[in-house]
PDB file of C-alpha atoms and ligand atoms in Angstrom:
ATOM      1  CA  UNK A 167      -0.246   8.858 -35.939  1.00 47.00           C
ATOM      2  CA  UNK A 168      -2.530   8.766 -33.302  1.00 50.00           C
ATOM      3  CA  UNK A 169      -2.378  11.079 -30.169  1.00 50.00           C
ATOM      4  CA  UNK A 170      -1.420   9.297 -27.059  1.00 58.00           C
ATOM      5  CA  UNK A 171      -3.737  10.116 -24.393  1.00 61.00           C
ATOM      6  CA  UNK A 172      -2.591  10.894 -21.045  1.00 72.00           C
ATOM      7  CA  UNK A 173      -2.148   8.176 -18.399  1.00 87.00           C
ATOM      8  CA  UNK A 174      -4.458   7.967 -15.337  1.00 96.00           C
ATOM      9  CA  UNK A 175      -2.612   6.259 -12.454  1.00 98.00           C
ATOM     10  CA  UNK A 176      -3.072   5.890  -8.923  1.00 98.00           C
ATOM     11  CA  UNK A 177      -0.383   5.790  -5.780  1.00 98.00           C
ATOM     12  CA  UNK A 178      -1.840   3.437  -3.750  1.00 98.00           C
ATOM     13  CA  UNK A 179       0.854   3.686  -1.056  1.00 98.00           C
ATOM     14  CA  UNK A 180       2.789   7.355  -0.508  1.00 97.00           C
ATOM     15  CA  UNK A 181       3.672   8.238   2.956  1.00 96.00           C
ATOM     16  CA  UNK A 182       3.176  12.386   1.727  1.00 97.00           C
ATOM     17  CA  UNK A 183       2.245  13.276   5.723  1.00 96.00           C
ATOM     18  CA  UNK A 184       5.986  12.278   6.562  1.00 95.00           C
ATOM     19  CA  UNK A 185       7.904  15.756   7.483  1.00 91.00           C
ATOM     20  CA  UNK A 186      10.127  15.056   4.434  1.00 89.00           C
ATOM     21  CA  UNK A 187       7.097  16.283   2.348  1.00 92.00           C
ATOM     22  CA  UNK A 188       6.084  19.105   4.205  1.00 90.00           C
ATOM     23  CA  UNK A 189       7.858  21.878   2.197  1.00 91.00           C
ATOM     24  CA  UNK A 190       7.220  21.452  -0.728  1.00 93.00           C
ATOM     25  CA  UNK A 191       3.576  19.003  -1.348  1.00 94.00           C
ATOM     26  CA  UNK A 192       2.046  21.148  -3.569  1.00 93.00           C
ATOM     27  CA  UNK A 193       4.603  21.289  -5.889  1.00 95.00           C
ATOM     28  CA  UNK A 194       4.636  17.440  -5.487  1.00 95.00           C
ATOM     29  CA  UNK A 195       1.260  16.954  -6.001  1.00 96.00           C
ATOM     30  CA  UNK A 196       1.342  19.162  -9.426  1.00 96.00           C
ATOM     31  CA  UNK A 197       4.294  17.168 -11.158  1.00 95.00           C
ATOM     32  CA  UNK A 198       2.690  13.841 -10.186  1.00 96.00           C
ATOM     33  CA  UNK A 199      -0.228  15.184 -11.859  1.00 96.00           C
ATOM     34  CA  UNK A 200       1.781  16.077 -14.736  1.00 94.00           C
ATOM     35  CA  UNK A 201       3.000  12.167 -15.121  1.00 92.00           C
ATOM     36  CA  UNK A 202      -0.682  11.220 -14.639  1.00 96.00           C
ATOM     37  CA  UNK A 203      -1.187  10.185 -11.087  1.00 97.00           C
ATOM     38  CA  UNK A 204      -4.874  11.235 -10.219  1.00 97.00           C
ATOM     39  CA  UNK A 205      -4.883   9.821  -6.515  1.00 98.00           C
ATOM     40  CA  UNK A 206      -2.642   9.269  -3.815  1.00 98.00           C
ATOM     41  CA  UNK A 207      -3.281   7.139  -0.716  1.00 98.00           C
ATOM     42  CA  UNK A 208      -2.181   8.177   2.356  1.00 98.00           C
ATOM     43  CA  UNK A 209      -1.239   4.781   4.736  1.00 98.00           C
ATOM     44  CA  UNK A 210      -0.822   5.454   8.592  1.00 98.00           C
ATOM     45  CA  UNK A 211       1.223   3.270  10.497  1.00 97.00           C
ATOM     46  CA  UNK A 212       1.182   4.884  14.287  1.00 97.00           C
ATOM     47  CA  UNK A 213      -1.453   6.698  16.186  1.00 98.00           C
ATOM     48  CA  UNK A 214      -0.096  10.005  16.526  1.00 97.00           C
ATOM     49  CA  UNK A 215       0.681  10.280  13.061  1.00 97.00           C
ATOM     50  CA  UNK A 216      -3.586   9.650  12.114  1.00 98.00           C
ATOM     51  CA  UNK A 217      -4.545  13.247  12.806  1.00 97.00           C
ATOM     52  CA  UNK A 218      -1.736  14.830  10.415  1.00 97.00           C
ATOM     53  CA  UNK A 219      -2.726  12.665   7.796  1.00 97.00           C
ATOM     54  CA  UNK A 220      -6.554  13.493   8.063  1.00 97.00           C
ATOM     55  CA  UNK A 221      -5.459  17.400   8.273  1.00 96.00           C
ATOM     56  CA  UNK A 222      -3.913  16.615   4.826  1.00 96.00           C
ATOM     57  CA  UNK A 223      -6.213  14.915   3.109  1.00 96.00           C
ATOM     58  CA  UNK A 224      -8.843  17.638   4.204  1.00 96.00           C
ATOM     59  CA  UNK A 225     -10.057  19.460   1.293  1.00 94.00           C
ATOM     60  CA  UNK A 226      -7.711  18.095  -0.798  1.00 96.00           C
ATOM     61  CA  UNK A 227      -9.914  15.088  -2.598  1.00 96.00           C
ATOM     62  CA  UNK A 228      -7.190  13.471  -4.351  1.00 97.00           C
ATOM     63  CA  UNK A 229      -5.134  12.617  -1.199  1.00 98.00           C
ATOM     64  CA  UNK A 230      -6.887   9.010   0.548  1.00 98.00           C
ATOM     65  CA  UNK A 231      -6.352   8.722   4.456  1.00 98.00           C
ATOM     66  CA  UNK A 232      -5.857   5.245   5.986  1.00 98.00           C
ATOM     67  CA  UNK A 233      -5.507   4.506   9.102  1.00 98.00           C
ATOM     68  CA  UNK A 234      -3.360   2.050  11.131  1.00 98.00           C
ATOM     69  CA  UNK A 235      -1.039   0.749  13.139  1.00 98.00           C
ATOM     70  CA  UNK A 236       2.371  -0.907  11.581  1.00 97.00           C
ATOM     71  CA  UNK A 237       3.870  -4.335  13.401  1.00 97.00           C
ATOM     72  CA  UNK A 238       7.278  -2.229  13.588  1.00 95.00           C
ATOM     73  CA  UNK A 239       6.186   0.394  15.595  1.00 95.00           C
ATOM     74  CA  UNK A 240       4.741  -2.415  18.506  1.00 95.00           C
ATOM     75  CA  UNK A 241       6.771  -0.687  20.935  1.00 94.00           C
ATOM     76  CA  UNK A 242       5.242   2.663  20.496  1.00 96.00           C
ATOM     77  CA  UNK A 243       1.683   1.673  20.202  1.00 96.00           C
ATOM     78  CA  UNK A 244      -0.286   2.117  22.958  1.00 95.00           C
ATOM     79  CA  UNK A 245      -3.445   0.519  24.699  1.00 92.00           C
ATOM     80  CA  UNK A 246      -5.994   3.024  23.920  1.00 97.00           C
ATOM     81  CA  UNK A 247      -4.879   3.000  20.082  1.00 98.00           C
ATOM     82  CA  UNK A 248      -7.385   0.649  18.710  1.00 98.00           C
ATOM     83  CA  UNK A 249     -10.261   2.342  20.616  1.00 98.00           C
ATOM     84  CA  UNK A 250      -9.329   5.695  19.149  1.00 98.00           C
ATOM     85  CA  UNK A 251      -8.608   3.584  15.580  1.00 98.00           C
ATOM     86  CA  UNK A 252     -12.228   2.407  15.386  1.00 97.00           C
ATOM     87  CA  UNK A 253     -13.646   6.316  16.928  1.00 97.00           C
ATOM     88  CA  UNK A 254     -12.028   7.755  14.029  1.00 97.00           C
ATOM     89  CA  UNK A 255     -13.064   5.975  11.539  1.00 96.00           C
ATOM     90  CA  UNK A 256     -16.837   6.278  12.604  1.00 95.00           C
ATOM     91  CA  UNK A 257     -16.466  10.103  12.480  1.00 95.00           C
ATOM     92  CA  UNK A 258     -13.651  10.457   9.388  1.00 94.00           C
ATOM     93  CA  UNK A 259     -13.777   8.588   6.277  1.00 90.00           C
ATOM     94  CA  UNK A 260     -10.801   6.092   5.747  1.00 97.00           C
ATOM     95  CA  UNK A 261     -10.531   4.361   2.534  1.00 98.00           C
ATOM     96  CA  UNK A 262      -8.780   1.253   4.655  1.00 98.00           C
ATOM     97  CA  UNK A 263      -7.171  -0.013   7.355  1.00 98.00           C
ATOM     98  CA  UNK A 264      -3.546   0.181   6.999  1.00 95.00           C
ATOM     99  CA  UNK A 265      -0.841  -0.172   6.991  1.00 97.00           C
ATOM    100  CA  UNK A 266      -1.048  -3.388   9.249  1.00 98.00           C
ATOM    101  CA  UNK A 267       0.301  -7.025   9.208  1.00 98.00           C
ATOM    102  CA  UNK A 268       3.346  -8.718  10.098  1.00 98.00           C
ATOM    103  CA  UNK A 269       6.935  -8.346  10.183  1.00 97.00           C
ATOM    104  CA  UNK A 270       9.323 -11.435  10.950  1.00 97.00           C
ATOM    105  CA  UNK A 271      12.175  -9.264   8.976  1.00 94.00           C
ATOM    106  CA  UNK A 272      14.331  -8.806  12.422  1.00 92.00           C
ATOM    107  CA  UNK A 273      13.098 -12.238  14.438  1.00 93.00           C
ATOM    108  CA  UNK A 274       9.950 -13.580  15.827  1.00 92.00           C
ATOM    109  CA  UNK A 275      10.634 -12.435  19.056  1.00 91.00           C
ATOM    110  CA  UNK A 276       7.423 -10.319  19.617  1.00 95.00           C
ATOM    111  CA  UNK A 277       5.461 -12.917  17.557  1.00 96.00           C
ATOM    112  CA  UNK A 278       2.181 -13.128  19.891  1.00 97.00           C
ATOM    113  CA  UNK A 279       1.624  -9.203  20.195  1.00 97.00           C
ATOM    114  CA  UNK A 280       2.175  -8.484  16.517  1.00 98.00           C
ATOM    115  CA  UNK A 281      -0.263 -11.568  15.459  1.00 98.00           C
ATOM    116  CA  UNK A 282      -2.794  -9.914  18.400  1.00 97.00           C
ATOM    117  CA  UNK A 283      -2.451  -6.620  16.941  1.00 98.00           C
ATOM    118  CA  UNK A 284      -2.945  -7.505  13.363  1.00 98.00           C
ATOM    119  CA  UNK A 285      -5.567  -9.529  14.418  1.00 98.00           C
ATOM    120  CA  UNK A 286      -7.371  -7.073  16.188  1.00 98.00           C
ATOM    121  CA  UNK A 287      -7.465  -4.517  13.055  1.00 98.00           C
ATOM    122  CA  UNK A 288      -8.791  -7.461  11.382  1.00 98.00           C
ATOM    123  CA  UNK A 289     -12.083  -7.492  13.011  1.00 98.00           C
ATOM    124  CA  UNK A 290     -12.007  -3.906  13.458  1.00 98.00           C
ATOM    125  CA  UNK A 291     -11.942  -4.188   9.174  1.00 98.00           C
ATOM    126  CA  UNK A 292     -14.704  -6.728   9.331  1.00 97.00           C
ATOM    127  CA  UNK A 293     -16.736  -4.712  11.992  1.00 97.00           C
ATOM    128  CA  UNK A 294     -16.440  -1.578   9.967  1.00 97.00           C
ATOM    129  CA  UNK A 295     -16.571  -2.931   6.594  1.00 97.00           C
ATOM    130  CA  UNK A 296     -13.163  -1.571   4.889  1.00 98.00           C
ATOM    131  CA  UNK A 297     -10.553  -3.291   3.316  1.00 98.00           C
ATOM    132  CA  UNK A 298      -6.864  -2.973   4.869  1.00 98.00           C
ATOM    133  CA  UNK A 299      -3.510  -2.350   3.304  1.00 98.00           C
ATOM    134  CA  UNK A 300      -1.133  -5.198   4.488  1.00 98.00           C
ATOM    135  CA  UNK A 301       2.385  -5.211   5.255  1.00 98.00           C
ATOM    136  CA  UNK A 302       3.935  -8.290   5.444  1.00 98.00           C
ATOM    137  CA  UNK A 303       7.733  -9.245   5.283  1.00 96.00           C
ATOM    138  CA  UNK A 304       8.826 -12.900   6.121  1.00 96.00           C
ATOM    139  CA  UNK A 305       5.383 -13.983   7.680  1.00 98.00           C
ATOM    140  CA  UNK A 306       2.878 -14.305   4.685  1.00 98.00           C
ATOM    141  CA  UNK A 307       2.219 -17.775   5.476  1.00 97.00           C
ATOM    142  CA  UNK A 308       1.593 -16.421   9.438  1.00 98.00           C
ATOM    143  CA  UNK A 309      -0.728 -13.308   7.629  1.00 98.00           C
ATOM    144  CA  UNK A 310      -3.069 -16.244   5.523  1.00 98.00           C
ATOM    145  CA  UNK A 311      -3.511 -18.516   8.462  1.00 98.00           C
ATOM    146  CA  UNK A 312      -5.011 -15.073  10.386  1.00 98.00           C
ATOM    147  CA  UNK A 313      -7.006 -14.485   7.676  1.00 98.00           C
ATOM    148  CA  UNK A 314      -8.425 -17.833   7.693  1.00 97.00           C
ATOM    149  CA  UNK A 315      -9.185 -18.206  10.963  1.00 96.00           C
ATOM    150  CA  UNK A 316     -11.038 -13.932  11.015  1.00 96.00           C
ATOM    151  CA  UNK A 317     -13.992 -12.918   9.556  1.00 92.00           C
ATOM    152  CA  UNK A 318     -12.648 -10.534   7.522  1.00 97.00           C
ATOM    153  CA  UNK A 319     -13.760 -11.315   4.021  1.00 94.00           C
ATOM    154  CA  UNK A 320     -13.585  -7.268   2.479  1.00 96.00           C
ATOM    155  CA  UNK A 321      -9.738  -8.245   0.522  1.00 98.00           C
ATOM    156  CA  UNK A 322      -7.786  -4.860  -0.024  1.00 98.00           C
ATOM    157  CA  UNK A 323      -3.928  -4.455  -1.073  1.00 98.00           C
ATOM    158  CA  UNK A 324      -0.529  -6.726  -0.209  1.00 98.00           C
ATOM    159  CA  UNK A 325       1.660  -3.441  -0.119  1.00 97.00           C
ATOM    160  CA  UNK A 326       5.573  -4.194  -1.928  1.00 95.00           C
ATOM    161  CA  UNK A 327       4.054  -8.051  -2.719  1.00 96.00           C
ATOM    162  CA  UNK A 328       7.388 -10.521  -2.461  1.00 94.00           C
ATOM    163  CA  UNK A 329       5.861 -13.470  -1.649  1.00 95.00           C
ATOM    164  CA  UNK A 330       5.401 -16.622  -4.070  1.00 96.00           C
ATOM    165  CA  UNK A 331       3.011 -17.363  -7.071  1.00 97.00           C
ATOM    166  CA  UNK A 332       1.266 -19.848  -4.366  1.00 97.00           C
ATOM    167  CA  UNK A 333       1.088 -17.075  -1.813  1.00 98.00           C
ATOM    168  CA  UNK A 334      -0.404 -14.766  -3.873  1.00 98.00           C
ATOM    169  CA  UNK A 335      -3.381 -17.226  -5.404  1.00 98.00           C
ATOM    170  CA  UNK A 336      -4.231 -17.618  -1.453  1.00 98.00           C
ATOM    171  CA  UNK A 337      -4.548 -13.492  -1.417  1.00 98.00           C
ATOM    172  CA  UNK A 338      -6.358 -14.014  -4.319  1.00 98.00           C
ATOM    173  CA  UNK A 339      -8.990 -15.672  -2.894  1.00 97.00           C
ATOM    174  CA  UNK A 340      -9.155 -13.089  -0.062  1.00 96.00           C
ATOM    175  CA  UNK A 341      -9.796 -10.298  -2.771  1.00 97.00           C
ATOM    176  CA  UNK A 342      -6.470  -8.926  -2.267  1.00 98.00           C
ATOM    177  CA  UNK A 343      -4.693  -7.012  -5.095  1.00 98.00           C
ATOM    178  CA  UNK A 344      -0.469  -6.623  -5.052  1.00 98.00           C
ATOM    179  CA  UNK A 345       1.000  -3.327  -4.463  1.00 98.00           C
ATOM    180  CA  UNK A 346       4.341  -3.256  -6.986  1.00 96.00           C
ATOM    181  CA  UNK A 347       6.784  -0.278  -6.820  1.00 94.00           C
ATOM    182  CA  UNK A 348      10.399   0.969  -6.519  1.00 89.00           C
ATOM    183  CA  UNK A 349      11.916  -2.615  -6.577  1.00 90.00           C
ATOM    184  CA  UNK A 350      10.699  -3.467 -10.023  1.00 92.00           C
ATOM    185  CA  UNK A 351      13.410  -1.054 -11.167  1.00 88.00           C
ATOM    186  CA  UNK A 352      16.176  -3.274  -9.931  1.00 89.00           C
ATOM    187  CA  UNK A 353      17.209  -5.848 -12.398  1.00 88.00           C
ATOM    188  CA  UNK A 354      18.491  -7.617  -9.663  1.00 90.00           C
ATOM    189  CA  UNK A 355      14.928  -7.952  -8.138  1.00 91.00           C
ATOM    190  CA  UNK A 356      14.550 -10.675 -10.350  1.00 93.00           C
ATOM    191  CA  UNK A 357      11.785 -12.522  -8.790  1.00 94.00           C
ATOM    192  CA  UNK A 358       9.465 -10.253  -7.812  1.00 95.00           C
ATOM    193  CA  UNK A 359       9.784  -8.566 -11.504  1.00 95.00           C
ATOM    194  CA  UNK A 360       9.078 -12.075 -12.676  1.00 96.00           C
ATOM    195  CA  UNK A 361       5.751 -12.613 -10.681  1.00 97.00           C
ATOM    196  CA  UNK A 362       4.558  -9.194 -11.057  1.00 97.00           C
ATOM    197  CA  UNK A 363       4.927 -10.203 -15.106  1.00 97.00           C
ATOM    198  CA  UNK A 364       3.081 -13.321 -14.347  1.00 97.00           C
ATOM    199  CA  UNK A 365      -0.084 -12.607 -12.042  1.00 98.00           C
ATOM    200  CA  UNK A 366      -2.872 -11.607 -14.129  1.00 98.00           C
ATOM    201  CA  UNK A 367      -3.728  -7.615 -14.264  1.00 98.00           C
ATOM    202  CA  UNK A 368      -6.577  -7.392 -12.387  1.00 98.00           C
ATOM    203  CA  UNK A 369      -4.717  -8.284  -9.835  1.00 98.00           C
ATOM    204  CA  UNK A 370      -1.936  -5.266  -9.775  1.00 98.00           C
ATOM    205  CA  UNK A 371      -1.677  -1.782  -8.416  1.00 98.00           C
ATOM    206  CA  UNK A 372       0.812   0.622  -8.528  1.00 98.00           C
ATOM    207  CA  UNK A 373       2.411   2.529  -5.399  1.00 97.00           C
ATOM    208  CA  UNK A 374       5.924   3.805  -4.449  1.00 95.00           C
ATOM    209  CA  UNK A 375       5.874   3.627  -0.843  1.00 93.00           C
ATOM    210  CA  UNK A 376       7.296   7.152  -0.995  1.00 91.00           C
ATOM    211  CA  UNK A 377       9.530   8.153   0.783  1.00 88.00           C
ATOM    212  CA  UNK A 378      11.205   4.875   0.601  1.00 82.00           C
ATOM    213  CA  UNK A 379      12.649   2.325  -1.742  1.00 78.00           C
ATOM    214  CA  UNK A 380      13.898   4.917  -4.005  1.00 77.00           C
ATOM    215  CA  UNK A 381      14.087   3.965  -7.710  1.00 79.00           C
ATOM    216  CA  UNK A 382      17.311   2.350  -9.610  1.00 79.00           C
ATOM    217  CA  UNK A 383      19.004   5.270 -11.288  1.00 77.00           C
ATOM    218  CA  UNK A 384      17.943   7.406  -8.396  1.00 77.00           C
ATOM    219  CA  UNK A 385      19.846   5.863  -5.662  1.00 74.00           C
ATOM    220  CA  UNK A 386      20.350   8.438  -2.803  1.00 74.00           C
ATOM    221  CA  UNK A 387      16.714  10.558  -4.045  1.00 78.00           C
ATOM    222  CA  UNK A 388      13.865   9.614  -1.451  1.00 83.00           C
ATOM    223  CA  UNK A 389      11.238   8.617  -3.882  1.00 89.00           C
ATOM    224  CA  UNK A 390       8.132  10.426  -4.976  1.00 92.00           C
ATOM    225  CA  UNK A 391       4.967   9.966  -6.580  1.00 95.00           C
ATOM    226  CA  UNK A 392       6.166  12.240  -9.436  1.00 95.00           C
ATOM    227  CA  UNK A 393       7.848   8.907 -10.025  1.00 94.00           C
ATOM    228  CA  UNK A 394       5.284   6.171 -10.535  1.00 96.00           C
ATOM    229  CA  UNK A 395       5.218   6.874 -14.092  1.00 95.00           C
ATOM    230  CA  UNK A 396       8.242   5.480 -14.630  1.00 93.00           C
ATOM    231  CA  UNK A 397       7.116   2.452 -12.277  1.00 95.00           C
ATOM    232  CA  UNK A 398       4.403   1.890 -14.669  1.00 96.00           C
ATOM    233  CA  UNK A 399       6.940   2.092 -17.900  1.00 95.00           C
ATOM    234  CA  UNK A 400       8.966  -0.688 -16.136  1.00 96.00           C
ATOM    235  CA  UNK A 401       5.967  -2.874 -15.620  1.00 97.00           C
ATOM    236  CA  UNK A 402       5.257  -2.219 -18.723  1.00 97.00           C
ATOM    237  CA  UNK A 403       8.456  -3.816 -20.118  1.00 97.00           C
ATOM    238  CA  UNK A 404       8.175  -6.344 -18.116  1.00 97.00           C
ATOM    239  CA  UNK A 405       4.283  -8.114 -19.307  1.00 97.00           C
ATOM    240  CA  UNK A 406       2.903  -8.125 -22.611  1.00 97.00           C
ATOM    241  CA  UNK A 407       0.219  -5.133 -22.328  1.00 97.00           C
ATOM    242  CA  UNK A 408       1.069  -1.267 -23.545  1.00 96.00           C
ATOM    243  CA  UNK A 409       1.547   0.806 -20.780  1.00 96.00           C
ATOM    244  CA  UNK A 410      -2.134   2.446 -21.606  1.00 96.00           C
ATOM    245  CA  UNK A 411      -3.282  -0.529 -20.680  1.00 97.00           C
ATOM    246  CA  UNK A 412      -1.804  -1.584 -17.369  1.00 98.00           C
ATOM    247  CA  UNK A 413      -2.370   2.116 -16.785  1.00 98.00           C
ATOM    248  CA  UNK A 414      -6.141   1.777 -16.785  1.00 97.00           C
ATOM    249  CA  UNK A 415      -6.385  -1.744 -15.224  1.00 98.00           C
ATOM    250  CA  UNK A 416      -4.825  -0.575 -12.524  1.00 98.00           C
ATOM    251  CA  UNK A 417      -6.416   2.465 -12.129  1.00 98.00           C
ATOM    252  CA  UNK A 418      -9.556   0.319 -12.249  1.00 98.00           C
ATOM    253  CA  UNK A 419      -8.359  -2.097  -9.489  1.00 98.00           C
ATOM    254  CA  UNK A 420      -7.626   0.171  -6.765  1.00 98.00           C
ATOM    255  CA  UNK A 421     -10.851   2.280  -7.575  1.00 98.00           C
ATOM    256  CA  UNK A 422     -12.778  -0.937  -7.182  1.00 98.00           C
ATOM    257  CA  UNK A 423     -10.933  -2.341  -3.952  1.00 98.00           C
ATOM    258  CA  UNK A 424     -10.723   1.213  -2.291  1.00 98.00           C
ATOM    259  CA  UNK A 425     -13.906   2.301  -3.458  1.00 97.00           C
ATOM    260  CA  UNK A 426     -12.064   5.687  -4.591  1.00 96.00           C
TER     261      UNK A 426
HETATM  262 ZN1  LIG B1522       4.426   2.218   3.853  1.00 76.64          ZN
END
């Protein structure tokens, strides 16, 4: 029988700056290895969290930095943000802009300054040329009208994708790629496992949004990267391709759309 080779696979969404992490990364970072994972991305999602992740990521050229600011932290966001958001990325090397977009999950209430602040990192993207990682619950129809009406044209990743077939033909056309993770363990995520068997594989990346949405079976464990292995086994199950396969593809896509 013929060997197996090892997987390559890529986290394109870990939050391994969070404090959770702090103790014991290294050890992380080995057993992810160990299940394949090659490269981790690093999203930010507030201001003061930007130099922590850029401390990690120095010298350490498997960890990605991002940079950001997240529609649920409005409140804490302040005006100088963006400023020091386009500063740092002239001087440090982001691989995107992220995590941004919008969140309608608790009301619309704050509508106008989250579709200004998204807005703004758009053309901060299309200024500086990067692609952005997009977070977006209960507003994707809100995210595709921005995106029509910027000049951002550089696609990049729809992080934890749950939006419709339709929805994600529009991203499509954007050149964005959709982030699947932790829920695809859930039988009861039934239609997101059903798209994410349905959209074709150059379309896909792999993430766990560590250290959330931990995965069925491990139900009170914050997730990992060490993990995403068995993310890709489940997506594996769920389309017609070996896991090898979706392995590389994937691999492949986030390379290409994050220029890794
Ligand atoms: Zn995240």
């Amino acid at each position: 029988m013929e060997k197996m080779e090892p997987v390559e696979i890529i986290d394109t969404h870990c939050h391994l700056d969070l404090e959770h992490f702090h103790d014991d990364l290294d050890g992380i970072l080995g057993r992810s290895r160990e299940g394949g994972v090659t490269d981790f991305v690093i999203p930010g999602f507030i201001a003061s969290g930007w130099h922590g992740i850029l401390k990690l990521c120095t010298g350490r050229p498997c960890l990605h930095p991002a940079l950001g600011l997240h529609p649920i932290y409005l409140d804490r966001h302040q005006p100088g943000d963006l400023a020091e958001l386009q500063h740092l990325i002239r001087r440090q090397t982001p691989v995107a802009i992220g995590e941004i977009g919008l969140d309608f999950q608790g009301g619309m209430e704050n509508y106008n300054s989250q579709l200004k602040l998204f807005q703004q990192q758009l053309d901060i993207a299309a200024e500086e040329d990067l692609p952005v990682l997009l977070h977006v619950r209960k507003a994707h129809d809100q995210v595709l009208a921005a995106l029509r009406r910027s000049h951002f044209s550089k696609g990049g990743i729809v992080h934890a994708f749950n939006g419709s077939r339709q929805q994600a033909d529009c991203y499509m056309e954007f050149g964005f790629k959709f982030g699947y993770g932790g829920t695809l363990t859930y039988d009861r995520a039934r239609r997101i496992r059903k798209l994410s068997a349905e959209l074709p594989l150059d379309s896909i990346v792999l993430e766990t949004d560590a250290p959330d949405i931990p995965l069925a079976g491990r139900r009170g464990y914050a997730n990992s990267p060490e993990y995403l292995v068995e993310i890709l086994g489940v997506l594996a199950s769920l389309r017609s391709e070996s896991e090898e396969e979706i392995a590389a593809q994937t691999t492949i896509n986030a390379r290409n759309i994050l220029d890794l």
